[in-house]
Amino acid sequence: MFKLKNESFRHALMILGTNFISHHPATTSYPKIQIAAALMRALLPGKPQARLQAVCTAEWEGLRLVVWAYVSGKGLIVLGGPGRLIQTIYHEECDALIAVTIDEASGKIATASSNEIYVYRPYGREDSLLKVTTLPSKRFRADSVSKWSLQCNIQRSRQDPEDVTLSWGTDEELLVGSSSLRLFQTAAEETEIWHRALSKPVKIAKFSYDANLIASTGRYDRLIKLWRRQSFGADDTRFDFTYLPHPTAVTAIHWRRPHTRVQASDHVLYSICGDQKLRIWAAMDPHGVQGLQLWAEIDMQASVQPRQLNPEVQSRDRFAFVIDSQDFSHTTAAAVKRAANLRAANVGSLEQDALEHLAEVAKSSPEICVVLDRHGHMSAWGLENVGCKARKPTDIFNIAHVENFDLGFLDTAVSLEGNIQLLPFCWEQPDAPFILLAHHFDGRIEWLECRLEELFAPSPQQKRTRRKILWTGHDGPVKKIVRSASGKSIVSRTNDNEALIWTQGFGGSNLGLTRRSSMNCSEHIHRNWLLKEGDFVVNLHHASISLWDTRFSPAVHISSVPFEIEGHPICLVQLPEPRLDSRTIHIATISTEQKGIVWAISVHEDSLKETENPSPSVSSVKQFCTFELETNDKIAFMLPVDPAGSAVWISSSLDTFAKDIAISYSHDGRLRTWTAGLDLDESTVSWLVTSTVETGIDQPSLASASSIRKAALVDELKTGLTIWDMRSGQLEHSVQYGDLDMIRDLDWSSTPDDQALLAVGFPHKVVILAQMRYDYLSVGPAWAPIREIYIKESTPHPIGDSTWLGSGNLLIGAGNQLFVYDKSVDSSDDMISDLTVPVHKHGQMNLFDLVTFLNGPLPVFHPQFLSQCILAGKLAQVKRIIHGLYQSLKFFTDGDALDSFVSMSPEAFIAEAQKTFNNGTTESYTRYRSINEDLEPDFGDVTASLHDILSKVSIPQLSSQEQMHLAGMVECLSTVDKHQRSMDDNATRYLLFFRQHMIRKVQVRADGAGITYREIVWAFHSGSQDILVDLASQQFHGRMLWEDAKECGLFMWMTDVNALRVQFEIVARNEYSKTEEKNPIDCSLYYLALRKKNILVGLWRMAGWNREQGPTQRLLSNNFQEARWKTAALKNAYALLGKRRFEYAAAFFLLAGNLQDAVNVCLHQMRDLQLAVAVARVYEGDDGLVLRVLLEDKVLPQAAVEGNRWLATWAFWMLAKRDLALRALISPIHSLLDSSEPPRMQARSYLANDPALVVLYQQLRGKTLQTLKGASRIAGKDEWDFVMQNARLYDRMGCDLLALDLVRNWEFLLQPKEIPSPKEGRPDPRKMLRRRSGLVVDDMSSSKSPTGMKAGLGKPPAQKVFEEPETNSLLDNFGF
């Protein structure tokens, strides 16, 4: 039985093809669609069923859209052309779909499973969007295509066999054939209008185009039963039938497609049976009993006669399809017109004779029957006057007999898989090709294109068809996708242990992925690994490991090796090979108990499969060794690093510089990256932890690492994502998604210049995050989303897995479908428009190019580069850059190229920087005088002119926002230039960034958030504070309020306490007079902090309008040194706290003499640290106990928790612990404190490691003996790591020149050649300096108490009392 079934299919299989016509303009042969705001490069919609009705084509009238559907597994896929997915509908409640058909009139789709029929109707057809067939952008939108929704279900009888056939009639009638024929009316509700039981189930049942006839046949039946409708109507539908006999089993039937519905009454039926003959049945006698009579037959076996006598190129299998006369005539006319145009352009036509022959044939409008075999031999026959009673011998004539008609048959396909179904159709466009869909029963559908003049050309042709696209895939949901190291090959697998191996198409290929091999395992596949670019696959099972040769389809199983291991294996990792030319590959697995096994796999690419059972000695698997990972805590999970962007790595040594091969995480959130080294002689493997990061995330659920030492970690709820730099241990990104957005997958990729990309997978979308430049000035994000791919419009099935291909395209598996999204992005998209993309780059651009713009090197005139140069003390270079930019832009027009270095060579930048790198900063005012003062034109005029140019001209390398910031910086530089002779470097740094902050505040209308502690520290260590105070006061027009003082950090960086009190009193006066009514309450806290109660009493005396005047005056008139009045003041303070009048409550605490409570109110209730510090300093000075407690118990723990090194170094300096102030710039802050509170995740952020810290470190290191002492306690390796880390930070910021300048010019402290004995004590730290830039202040003797440090606490050297140094000290300072 089965043999007969297969033979009947193998003998002949004819497509019941429906030709359709598309009316798209000639400018767009195939419309493309943009799905999910991302370009879909390729689509693998799933594996089609090996059934006759698994695929159908139709033209839906009105929409002029080709609707193409096929059933794959439980899914119904509707497409509109190559790479154009319209909709996917899943049926989870059924086993599998087995048939599908489309009604061309109504657009309804009917599909069937083994127990139910589903009818879908289109919705949205009345919308105006559906009437638009061509968009100006030549791209179809997803919403311009209709969708289908379920209209009704039709239950099948339990007695029906599994097979079913479907066919649409007129007026939305649906014919269902199985053990009976049933006709349903589906216009409103499903109604059965006719039913006829059959003696045996039908295999095929087809309506004619006018629905007057039904042709049906059963399995292995040699009779076609022809049903003729006797009446129309739901109440009285009747059919009678006759037989069309055949000598053997009928395998295919096909109704001729009429030109129009009016001509549908001219019935012509084609049939094929097991004798390999095609028969044409026509109504030669309309009044006869038979209805249709045999008109002619074509012997397909005899029609294809290969010219070669070699049996290997001969085949007895025959396949056929019919080109309807209308399609043939139209396509031939288009070919003739195209040839005429070529001749007019003096381009010859190679097949002119064949084309003239086709034109002559097309005049009689024949039907074309094409017959071919497996080896590409083809014959074409013309059929004229079909249905004429008096048939002439010339009505059937040969058109062509040619070779090289390649349909992509697989040599290994056997039995049913070797069959093919052909569906021809044409586009009604002047330059459109002839199209043939080839449905291979091994699970492939090919979209083939050709020109008829090439297809039927008698001369030899290399290829007569071109593959436009290939559809295939899985028949079950994709569970996992694994890629090779290069990304050129991948393997995807399902829960049913079905695996497919794919290779990527490159160059001009539009195929995206090509199926290379398939693999079905009897054992559960736990992990996969690809070897030799997908030539071999290793499968890890629960108790064995197997090797497969995937160069052939299906894959060949080579060998399996059982194993025993403690725990469950959790990963499969390829180890680095010690020899490049080794043919042996070592694979390791690690279990949950941290035990492991290494296998040695020998693969030989030249060992082609010559037999069905290749010798295991050629390629084999054997156990190499066992090992155990030793860690302090248990590993929760371990997985290989994502190889995206990395080539094969050969390990020459086992150290932290080796390539990472795996990442692990523990239950308490400890991330480790691992590398391994093999000893082939000893048959051992050694593992090394290359980096460890304490993330503080408990019970992580997912992790992934890249080959460039970036790691992503997902929290327990699967809604929080963090990205870490494993090399420095820094947190680069943290984001919390919604409760419904659960993270399911993480995939890394990298650009050719090692810029990272991360794809974060959710159930129905993928968010792509790109690496951004570090921005410490604007505190910009280090990662940003640049694309969101939503697949819910394409498929309702959740995403199973995703991975990056080597070309930068993203592969997503959802259900049984694979989607390949192109790396092209639209920079005008809302998600990208907010990023710093240069203006001239808006539009379509490459994903890699976009990431380079977001994270690549900056031009020297970029505001971030200029800002970092100023922080590094390179004002001279900044001025040269400004002059160069002005000269470049004077005659600049749109479209001109702009040099990123503006005629300043990197060598000149480094050379000039080297001259001043180690000079003093706070003591030297002569550096600026070294700048050529005779520059022409004047720098002020240059900045004014450049500012005007920047407001009119768009710079190609900058975004609009960056150009606005550059204009603001130019204005700030002009202001700084006016005062540069009166200020030191630190004052210049503060003034420039303070002015820049004020300009940005006006531009973006920001809130009153002040400058950062970085600027405060620069001003704190400045010797030009008097000038800064005047300039800050001028910024607020001499009316500085507390909010203004807080915004500029005035009372944090002033070191002269007397001047501090003067400014505090000015703020008090301004607070009193800030309103017209002049309320004394507004200034009470300030005057009481200054201990000037009498002034406050006088102000209350003038506040007669205030109803609190009397009680307050009476209270203030008392002596608050007495206990009773202190108690009264405290009671009022607590009462005011209850009324949430916090500032006034703090004033009453001061009135009672309780400074500690007043400071606590400012800190906790008002959340104003600056006010708390200012009140403490003004009230009792810098050596007060309250200030010390505030700094030790509040400020330093806060700095440790937040990782704020600027705040920590300021606090330590205020506490006279200058050695710790220096060490806080390098060492973890919590290691310098006795606090047991762990640092927050914010303390691990990259923002805690500002590269400007290295400038401050260099400045403070040789300033005092205490700082030298602190520097001597820093290990040389720690300082080395600190410098290297800051160089990497500069590089990540896009400031490569500054990174080069840092590593080239940095000078380390001299280490003592001999370790001193305990009797000698510690060596003099001044001897560690390589050169002396000024006096080193001796602050060691006064470091025991804050009082002793008062005279030198951060004040400029000019205010110190001069003490004559000893002779030896003077000689040391002058280098003798």
PDB file of N, CA, C and O in Angstrom, residues 1326-1376:
ATOM      1  N   ARG A1326      59.263  62.984  50.776  1.00  0.00           N
ATOM      2  CA  ARG A1326      59.659  63.961  49.752  1.00  0.00           C
ATOM      3  C   ARG A1326      60.683  63.396  48.787  1.00  0.00           C
ATOM      4  O   ARG A1326      60.822  63.879  47.664  1.00  0.00           O
ATOM      5  N   LYS A1327      61.399  62.355  49.228  1.00  0.00           N
ATOM      6  CA  LYS A1327      62.385  61.739  48.343  1.00  0.00           C
ATOM      7  C   LYS A1327      61.747  60.880  47.263  1.00  0.00           C
ATOM      8  O   LYS A1327      62.446  60.418  46.364  1.00  0.00           O
ATOM      9  N   MET A1328      60.438  60.677  47.341  1.00  0.00           N
ATOM     10  CA  MET A1328      59.763  59.866  46.332  1.00  0.00           C
ATOM     11  C   MET A1328      59.430  60.680  45.079  1.00  0.00           C
ATOM     12  O   MET A1328      59.094  60.122  44.050  1.00  0.00           O
ATOM     13  N   LEU A1329      59.462  62.027  45.209  1.00  0.00           N
ATOM     14  CA  LEU A1329      59.154  62.872  44.069  1.00  0.00           C
ATOM     15  C   LEU A1329      60.303  62.874  43.081  1.00  0.00           C
ATOM     16  O   LEU A1329      61.475  62.970  43.465  1.00  0.00           O
ATOM     17  N   ARG A1330      59.986  62.784  41.792  1.00  0.00           N
ATOM     18  CA  ARG A1330      61.010  62.825  40.756  1.00  0.00           C
ATOM     19  C   ARG A1330      61.501  64.247  40.517  1.00  0.00           C
ATOM     20  O   ARG A1330      62.619  64.463  40.076  1.00  0.00           O
ATOM     21  N   ARG A1331      60.631  65.240  40.739  1.00  0.00           N
ATOM     22  CA  ARG A1331      61.008  66.635  40.572  1.00  0.00           C
ATOM     23  C   ARG A1331      60.181  67.452  41.539  1.00  0.00           C
ATOM     24  O   ARG A1331      59.118  67.040  41.983  1.00  0.00           O
ATOM     25  N   ARG A1332      60.640  68.621  41.852  1.00  0.00           N
ATOM     26  CA  ARG A1332      59.936  69.502  42.781  1.00  0.00           C
ATOM     27  C   ARG A1332      59.377  70.689  42.010  1.00  0.00           C
ATOM     28  O   ARG A1332      60.116  71.408  41.341  1.00  0.00           O
ATOM     29  N   SER A1333      58.083  70.896  42.123  1.00  0.00           N
ATOM     30  CA  SER A1333      57.460  72.029  41.442  1.00  0.00           C
ATOM     31  C   SER A1333      57.199  73.185  42.397  1.00  0.00           C
ATOM     32  O   SER A1333      56.721  74.218  41.999  1.00  0.00           O
ATOM     33  N   GLY A1334      57.512  73.058  43.683  1.00  0.00           N
ATOM     34  CA  GLY A1334      57.278  74.120  44.655  1.00  0.00           C
ATOM     35  C   GLY A1334      57.509  73.586  46.044  1.00  0.00           C
ATOM     36  O   GLY A1334      57.985  72.474  46.253  1.00  0.00           O
ATOM     37  N   LEU A1335      57.176  74.369  47.025  1.00  0.00           N
ATOM     38  CA  LEU A1335      57.335  73.948  48.415  1.00  0.00           C
ATOM     39  C   LEU A1335      56.341  72.866  48.756  1.00  0.00           C
ATOM     40  O   LEU A1335      55.173  72.961  48.401  1.00  0.00           O
ATOM     41  N   VAL A1336      56.809  71.863  49.507  1.00  0.00           N
ATOM     42  CA  VAL A1336      55.934  70.835  50.046  1.00  0.00           C
ATOM     43  C   VAL A1336      55.594  71.234  51.464  1.00  0.00           C
ATOM     44  O   VAL A1336      56.475  71.311  52.327  1.00  0.00           O
ATOM     45  N   VAL A1337      54.323  71.513  51.724  1.00  0.00           N
ATOM     46  CA  VAL A1337      53.900  72.018  53.028  1.00  0.00           C
ATOM     47  C   VAL A1337      54.042  70.921  54.059  1.00  0.00           C
ATOM     48  O   VAL A1337      53.571  69.794  53.857  1.00  0.00           O
ATOM     49  N   ASP A1338      54.672  71.243  55.172  1.00  0.00           N
ATOM     50  CA  ASP A1338      54.834  70.285  56.264  1.00  0.00           C
ATOM     51  C   ASP A1338      53.617  70.401  57.165  1.00  0.00           C
ATOM     52  O   ASP A1338      53.501  71.333  57.981  1.00  0.00           O
ATOM     53  N   ASP A1339      52.682  69.488  57.016  1.00  0.00           N
ATOM     54  CA  ASP A1339      51.464  69.492  57.835  1.00  0.00           C
ATOM     55  C   ASP A1339      51.387  68.274  58.745  1.00  0.00           C
ATOM     56  O   ASP A1339      50.327  67.960  59.276  1.00  0.00           O
ATOM     57  N   MET A1340      52.512  67.588  58.921  1.00  0.00           N
ATOM     58  CA  MET A1340      52.501  66.383  59.739  1.00  0.00           C
ATOM     59  C   MET A1340      52.364  66.703  61.216  1.00  0.00           C
ATOM     60  O   MET A1340      51.679  65.999  61.960  1.00  0.00           O
ATOM     61  N   SER A1341      52.999  67.788  61.679  1.00  0.00           N
ATOM     62  CA  SER A1341      52.988  68.087  63.107  1.00  0.00           C
ATOM     63  C   SER A1341      51.635  68.568  63.603  1.00  0.00           C
ATOM     64  O   SER A1341      51.313  68.459  64.770  1.00  0.00           O
ATOM     65  N   SER A1342      50.817  69.103  62.733  1.00  0.00           N
ATOM     66  CA  SER A1342      49.516  69.660  63.147  1.00  0.00           C
ATOM     67  C   SER A1342      48.358  68.790  62.721  1.00  0.00           C
ATOM     68  O   SER A1342      47.237  69.255  62.635  1.00  0.00           O
ATOM     69  N   SER A1343      48.620  67.537  62.455  1.00  0.00           N
ATOM     70  CA  SER A1343      47.578  66.679  61.907  1.00  0.00           C
ATOM     71  C   SER A1343      46.800  65.930  62.962  1.00  0.00           C
ATOM     72  O   SER A1343      45.969  65.118  62.647  1.00  0.00           O
ATOM     73  N   LYS A1344      47.086  66.199  64.243  1.00  0.00           N
ATOM     74  CA  LYS A1344      46.435  65.401  65.276  1.00  0.00           C
ATOM     75  C   LYS A1344      45.063  65.926  65.624  1.00  0.00           C
ATOM     76  O   LYS A1344      44.237  65.195  66.135  1.00  0.00           O
ATOM     77  N   SER A1345      44.784  67.195  65.424  1.00  0.00           N
ATOM     78  CA  SER A1345      43.477  67.738  65.804  1.00  0.00           C
ATOM     79  C   SER A1345      43.034  68.734  64.766  1.00  0.00           C
ATOM     80  O   SER A1345      43.849  69.375  64.115  1.00  0.00           O
ATOM     81  N   PRO A1346      41.734  68.920  64.630  1.00  0.00           N
ATOM     82  CA  PRO A1346      41.247  69.919  63.676  1.00  0.00           C
ATOM     83  C   PRO A1346      41.674  71.319  64.040  1.00  0.00           C
ATOM     84  O   PRO A1346      41.887  72.168  63.177  1.00  0.00           O
ATOM     85  N   THR A1347      41.818  71.586  65.347  1.00  0.00           N
ATOM     86  CA  THR A1347      42.198  72.930  65.759  1.00  0.00           C
ATOM     87  C   THR A1347      43.581  73.286  65.254  1.00  0.00           C
ATOM     88  O   THR A1347      43.833  74.386  64.763  1.00  0.00           O
ATOM     89  N   GLY A1348      44.482  72.309  65.358  1.00  0.00           N
ATOM     90  CA  GLY A1348      45.835  72.559  64.878  1.00  0.00           C
ATOM     91  C   GLY A1348      45.898  72.746  63.391  1.00  0.00           C
ATOM     92  O   GLY A1348      46.845  73.326  62.875  1.00  0.00           O
ATOM     93  N   MET A1349      44.902  72.246  62.675  1.00  0.00           N
ATOM     94  CA  MET A1349      44.893  72.352  61.218  1.00  0.00           C
ATOM     95  C   MET A1349      44.173  73.581  60.722  1.00  0.00           C
ATOM     96  O   MET A1349      44.079  73.816  59.544  1.00  0.00           O
ATOM     97  N   LYS A1350      43.623  74.352  61.610  1.00  0.00           N
ATOM     98  CA  LYS A1350      42.768  75.451  61.186  1.00  0.00           C
ATOM     99  C   LYS A1350      43.500  76.427  60.275  1.00  0.00           C
ATOM    100  O   LYS A1350      42.958  76.917  59.297  1.00  0.00           O
ATOM    101  N   ALA A1351      44.765  76.682  60.625  1.00  0.00           N
ATOM    102  CA  ALA A1351      45.500  77.674  59.843  1.00  0.00           C
ATOM    103  C   ALA A1351      45.807  77.195  58.442  1.00  0.00           C
ATOM    104  O   ALA A1351      46.028  77.999  57.552  1.00  0.00           O
ATOM    105  N   GLY A1352      45.810  75.891  58.205  1.00  0.00           N
ATOM    106  CA  GLY A1352      46.187  75.400  56.881  1.00  0.00           C
ATOM    107  C   GLY A1352      45.133  74.595  56.202  1.00  0.00           C
ATOM    108  O   GLY A1352      45.416  73.882  55.266  1.00  0.00           O
ATOM    109  N   LEU A1353      43.905  74.681  56.662  1.00  0.00           N
ATOM    110  CA  LEU A1353      42.838  73.827  56.134  1.00  0.00           C
ATOM    111  C   LEU A1353      42.371  74.335  54.792  1.00  0.00           C
ATOM    112  O   LEU A1353      41.473  75.168  54.703  1.00  0.00           O
ATOM    113  N   GLY A1354      43.038  73.904  53.764  1.00  0.00           N
ATOM    114  CA  GLY A1354      42.582  74.208  52.421  1.00  0.00           C
ATOM    115  C   GLY A1354      42.776  75.640  52.000  1.00  0.00           C
ATOM    116  O   GLY A1354      42.239  76.068  51.002  1.00  0.00           O
ATOM    117  N   LYS A1355      43.526  76.449  52.778  1.00  0.00           N
ATOM    118  CA  LYS A1355      43.674  77.845  52.405  1.00  0.00           C
ATOM    119  C   LYS A1355      44.800  78.022  51.406  1.00  0.00           C
ATOM    120  O   LYS A1355      45.721  77.216  51.348  1.00  0.00           O
ATOM    121  N   PRO A1356      44.773  79.100  50.653  1.00  0.00           N
ATOM    122  CA  PRO A1356      45.857  79.337  49.705  1.00  0.00           C
ATOM    123  C   PRO A1356      47.162  79.591  50.431  1.00  0.00           C
ATOM    124  O   PRO A1356      47.174  80.098  51.549  1.00  0.00           O
ATOM    125  N   PRO A1357      48.273  79.236  49.833  1.00  0.00           N
ATOM    126  CA  PRO A1357      49.570  79.396  50.494  1.00  0.00           C
ATOM    127  C   PRO A1357      49.869  80.833  50.884  1.00  0.00           C
ATOM    128  O   PRO A1357      50.585  81.064  51.845  1.00  0.00           O
ATOM    129  N   ALA A1358      49.317  81.798  50.166  1.00  0.00           N
ATOM    130  CA  ALA A1358      49.627  83.199  50.473  1.00  0.00           C
ATOM    131  C   ALA A1358      49.141  83.605  51.848  1.00  0.00           C
ATOM    132  O   ALA A1358      49.633  84.549  52.441  1.00  0.00           O
ATOM    133  N   GLN A1359      48.148  82.922  52.401  1.00  0.00           N
ATOM    134  CA  GLN A1359      47.589  83.302  53.683  1.00  0.00           C
ATOM    135  C   GLN A1359      48.291  82.604  54.843  1.00  0.00           C
ATOM    136  O   GLN A1359      47.922  82.800  55.991  1.00  0.00           O
ATOM    137  N   LYS A1360      49.287  81.746  54.594  1.00  0.00           N
ATOM    138  CA  LYS A1360      50.012  81.051  55.656  1.00  0.00           C
ATOM    139  C   LYS A1360      51.062  81.989  56.262  1.00  0.00           C
ATOM    140  O   LYS A1360      51.624  82.846  55.602  1.00  0.00           O
ATOM    141  N   VAL A1361      51.325  81.776  57.554  1.00  0.00           N
ATOM    142  CA  VAL A1361      52.381  82.526  58.230  1.00  0.00           C
ATOM    143  C   VAL A1361      53.727  81.954  57.811  1.00  0.00           C
ATOM    144  O   VAL A1361      53.933  80.740  57.887  1.00  0.00           O
ATOM    145  N   PHE A1362      54.593  82.802  57.370  1.00  0.00           N
ATOM    146  CA  PHE A1362      55.874  82.321  56.864  1.00  0.00           C
ATOM    147  C   PHE A1362      56.751  81.863  58.008  1.00  0.00           C
ATOM    148  O   PHE A1362      56.904  82.561  59.008  1.00  0.00           O
ATOM    149  N   GLU A1363      57.295  80.676  57.864  1.00  0.00           N
ATOM    150  CA  GLU A1363      58.249  80.129  58.815  1.00  0.00           C
ATOM    151  C   GLU A1363      59.534  79.817  58.054  1.00  0.00           C
ATOM    152  O   GLU A1363      59.496  79.139  57.025  1.00  0.00           O
ATOM    153  N   GLU A1364      60.626  80.337  58.543  1.00  0.00           N
ATOM    154  CA  GLU A1364      61.884  80.141  57.846  1.00  0.00           C
ATOM    155  C   GLU A1364      62.280  78.675  57.887  1.00  0.00           C
ATOM    156  O   GLU A1364      62.412  78.092  58.976  1.00  0.00           O
ATOM    157  N   PRO A1365      62.418  78.056  56.734  1.00  0.00           N
ATOM    158  CA  PRO A1365      62.772  76.640  56.726  1.00  0.00           C
ATOM    159  C   PRO A1365      64.229  76.428  57.074  1.00  0.00           C
ATOM    160  O   PRO A1365      65.038  77.351  57.041  1.00  0.00           O
ATOM    161  N   GLU A1366      64.535  75.150  57.388  1.00  0.00           N
ATOM    162  CA  GLU A1366      65.916  74.801  57.656  1.00  0.00           C
ATOM    163  C   GLU A1366      66.712  74.802  56.345  1.00  0.00           C
ATOM    164  O   GLU A1366      66.160  74.742  55.248  1.00  0.00           O
ATOM    165  N   THR A1367      68.034  74.845  56.515  1.00  0.00           N
ATOM    166  CA  THR A1367      68.909  74.905  55.333  1.00  0.00           C
ATOM    167  C   THR A1367      68.750  73.671  54.464  1.00  0.00           C
ATOM    168  O   THR A1367      68.652  73.757  53.234  1.00  0.00           O
ATOM    169  N   ASN A1368      68.699  72.511  55.105  1.00  0.00           N
ATOM    170  CA  ASN A1368      68.563  71.271  54.335  1.00  0.00           C
ATOM    171  C   ASN A1368      67.271  71.253  53.541  1.00  0.00           C
ATOM    172  O   ASN A1368      67.213  70.763  52.417  1.00  0.00           O
ATOM    173  N   SER A1369      66.210  71.797  54.144  1.00  0.00           N
ATOM    174  CA  SER A1369      64.921  71.808  53.460  1.00  0.00           C
ATOM    175  C   SER A1369      64.993  72.674  52.216  1.00  0.00           C
ATOM    176  O   SER A1369      64.459  72.334  51.169  1.00  0.00           O
ATOM    177  N   LEU A1370      65.651  73.852  52.339  1.00  0.00           N
ATOM    178  CA  LEU A1370      65.768  74.723  51.171  1.00  0.00           C
ATOM    179  C   LEU A1370      66.561  74.047  50.061  1.00  0.00           C
ATOM    180  O   LEU A1370      66.215  74.130  48.889  1.00  0.00           O
ATOM    181  N   LEU A1371      67.657  73.381  50.436  1.00  0.00           N
ATOM    182  CA  LEU A1371      68.455  72.707  49.427  1.00  0.00           C
ATOM    183  C   LEU A1371      67.664  71.609  48.741  1.00  0.00           C
ATOM    184  O   LEU A1371      67.758  71.423  47.533  1.00  0.00           O
ATOM    185  N   ASP A1372      66.838  70.909  49.527  1.00  0.00           N
ATOM    186  CA  ASP A1372      66.007  69.862  48.911  1.00  0.00           C
ATOM    187  C   ASP A1372      65.041  70.460  47.920  1.00  0.00           C
ATOM    188  O   ASP A1372      64.806  69.915  46.845  1.00  0.00           O
ATOM    189  N   ASN A1373      64.435  71.589  48.259  1.00  0.00           N
ATOM    190  CA  ASN A1373      63.426  72.169  47.384  1.00  0.00           C
ATOM    191  C   ASN A1373      64.020  72.662  46.077  1.00  0.00           C
ATOM    192  O   ASN A1373      63.315  72.740  45.079  1.00  0.00           O
ATOM    193  N   PHE A1374      65.305  73.015  46.112  1.00  0.00           N
ATOM    194  CA  PHE A1374      65.942  73.472  44.877  1.00  0.00           C
ATOM    195  C   PHE A1374      66.672  72.359  44.153  1.00  0.00           C
ATOM    196  O   PHE A1374      67.397  72.592  43.210  1.00  0.00           O
ATOM    197  N   GLY A1375      66.446  71.079  44.596  1.00  0.00           N
ATOM    198  CA  GLY A1375      66.977  69.956  43.853  1.00  0.00           C
ATOM    199  C   GLY A1375      68.396  69.582  44.187  1.00  0.00           C
ATOM    200  O   GLY A1375      69.002  68.786  43.490  1.00  0.00           O
ATOM    201  N   PHE A1376      68.968  70.174  45.229  1.00  0.00           N
ATOM    202  CA  PHE A1376      70.350  69.827  45.592  1.00  0.00           C
ATOM    203  C   PHE A1376      70.347  68.687  46.602  1.00  0.00           C
ATOM    204  O   PHE A1376      69.571  68.711  47.535  1.00  0.00           O
TER     205      PHE A1376
END
